[in-house]
Amino acid sequence: MGQSKDERMMSLLDSFLEGRGENADVAELGAVPMDYVSAYLDTPSQADESAADKAIRSKTEQLLDTFLASDNTRPSFQPVSDEVTDSAGSDDSEDDIEPLDDAYFTETLARIYLKQRRYDKALEIIRSLYLNFPNKSIYFADQIRYLEKLVWINQK
């Protein structure tokens, strides 16, 4: 037994494979796994698609090359002057905000103010809507009573 481990393993594999070939059933030979990738690539429709893919790829590469070659079409951004930033300033205080025009007063805006717990603003909007839409006066009257109670409770 002067064989090395590698030689011994190779001889065992050879004997196994030779014995398998002699005793193999015909049914087992039919169950040989198929190389699905090569079968898929051999279909004629795939060859047509690959030609179309190549055409699209070359067209895309051509478009990219022309875009990269035309460097002068890139937009250039100018820095903003200091005058504009000074005039904008930080006028975000609530007292400096001008009151909204009545055209912007909607029930949706009133709901937003309710969710923000700004009941006085919501009450102002509902009162404006009450005056502008007399056909909904009963609905708005209920809303006004409700909002007045909320404002009164929050003032405590």
Short mmCIF file of C-alpha atoms in Angstrom, two decimals, residues 15-68:
data_model
loop_
_atom_site.label_atom_id
_atom_site.label_comp_id
_atom_site.label_asym_id
_atom_site.label_seq_id
_atom_site.Cartn_x
_atom_site.Cartn_y
_atom_site.Cartn_z
CA SER A 15 -13.63 2.04 -10.04
CA PHE A 16 -16.93 3.61 -8.97
CA LEU A 17 -17.48 5.30 -12.32
CA GLU A 18 -16.59 2.14 -14.27
CA GLY A 19 -18.95 0.03 -12.19
CA ARG A 20 -21.70 2.58 -12.62
CA GLY A 21 -21.42 2.51 -16.39
CA GLU A 22 -21.85 -1.27 -16.57
CA ASN A 23 -24.88 -1.43 -14.28
CA ALA A 24 -26.68 1.73 -15.43
CA ASP A 25 -30.32 1.36 -16.38
CA VAL A 26 -31.67 2.78 -19.61
CA ALA A 27 -34.31 4.73 -17.64
CA GLU A 28 -31.57 6.39 -15.59
CA LEU A 29 -29.74 7.48 -18.72
CA GLY A 30 -32.88 9.24 -19.95
CA ALA A 31 -32.95 11.29 -16.74
CA VAL A 32 -29.67 13.04 -17.49
CA PRO A 33 -30.02 16.68 -16.48
CA MET A 34 -30.42 19.00 -19.41
CA ASP A 35 -28.45 22.18 -19.75
CA TYR A 36 -31.41 24.57 -19.88
CA VAL A 37 -29.31 27.66 -20.42
CA SER A 38 -27.75 26.35 -23.62
CA ALA A 39 -31.14 25.08 -24.83
CA TYR A 40 -32.65 28.51 -24.16
CA LEU A 41 -29.84 30.29 -25.96
CA ASP A 42 -30.17 27.98 -28.98
CA THR A 43 -33.78 28.97 -29.67
CA PRO A 44 -34.17 31.10 -32.83
CA SER A 45 -36.29 33.77 -31.14
CA GLN A 46 -33.46 34.39 -28.71
CA ALA A 47 -31.09 35.03 -31.59
CA ASP A 48 -33.51 37.62 -33.00
CA GLU A 49 -33.86 39.29 -29.62
CA SER A 50 -30.13 39.39 -29.10
CA ALA A 51 -29.75 41.16 -32.47
CA ALA A 52 -32.38 43.68 -31.36
CA ASP A 53 -30.63 44.05 -28.01
CA LYS A 54 -27.36 44.72 -29.79
CA ALA A 55 -29.00 47.39 -31.94
CA ILE A 56 -30.54 49.07 -28.89
CA ARG A 57 -27.28 48.84 -26.98
CA SER A 58 -25.32 50.42 -29.84
CA LYS A 59 -27.92 53.18 -30.18
CA THR A 60 -27.78 53.84 -26.43
CA GLU A 61 -24.00 53.94 -26.46
CA GLN A 62 -24.10 56.34 -29.40
CA LEU A 63 -26.49 58.66 -27.54
CA LEU A 64 -24.32 58.59 -24.44
CA ASP A 65 -21.20 59.33 -26.46
CA THR A 66 -22.80 62.32 -28.20
CA PHE A 67 -24.08 63.64 -24.86
CA LEU A 68 -20.69 63.35 -23.24
#
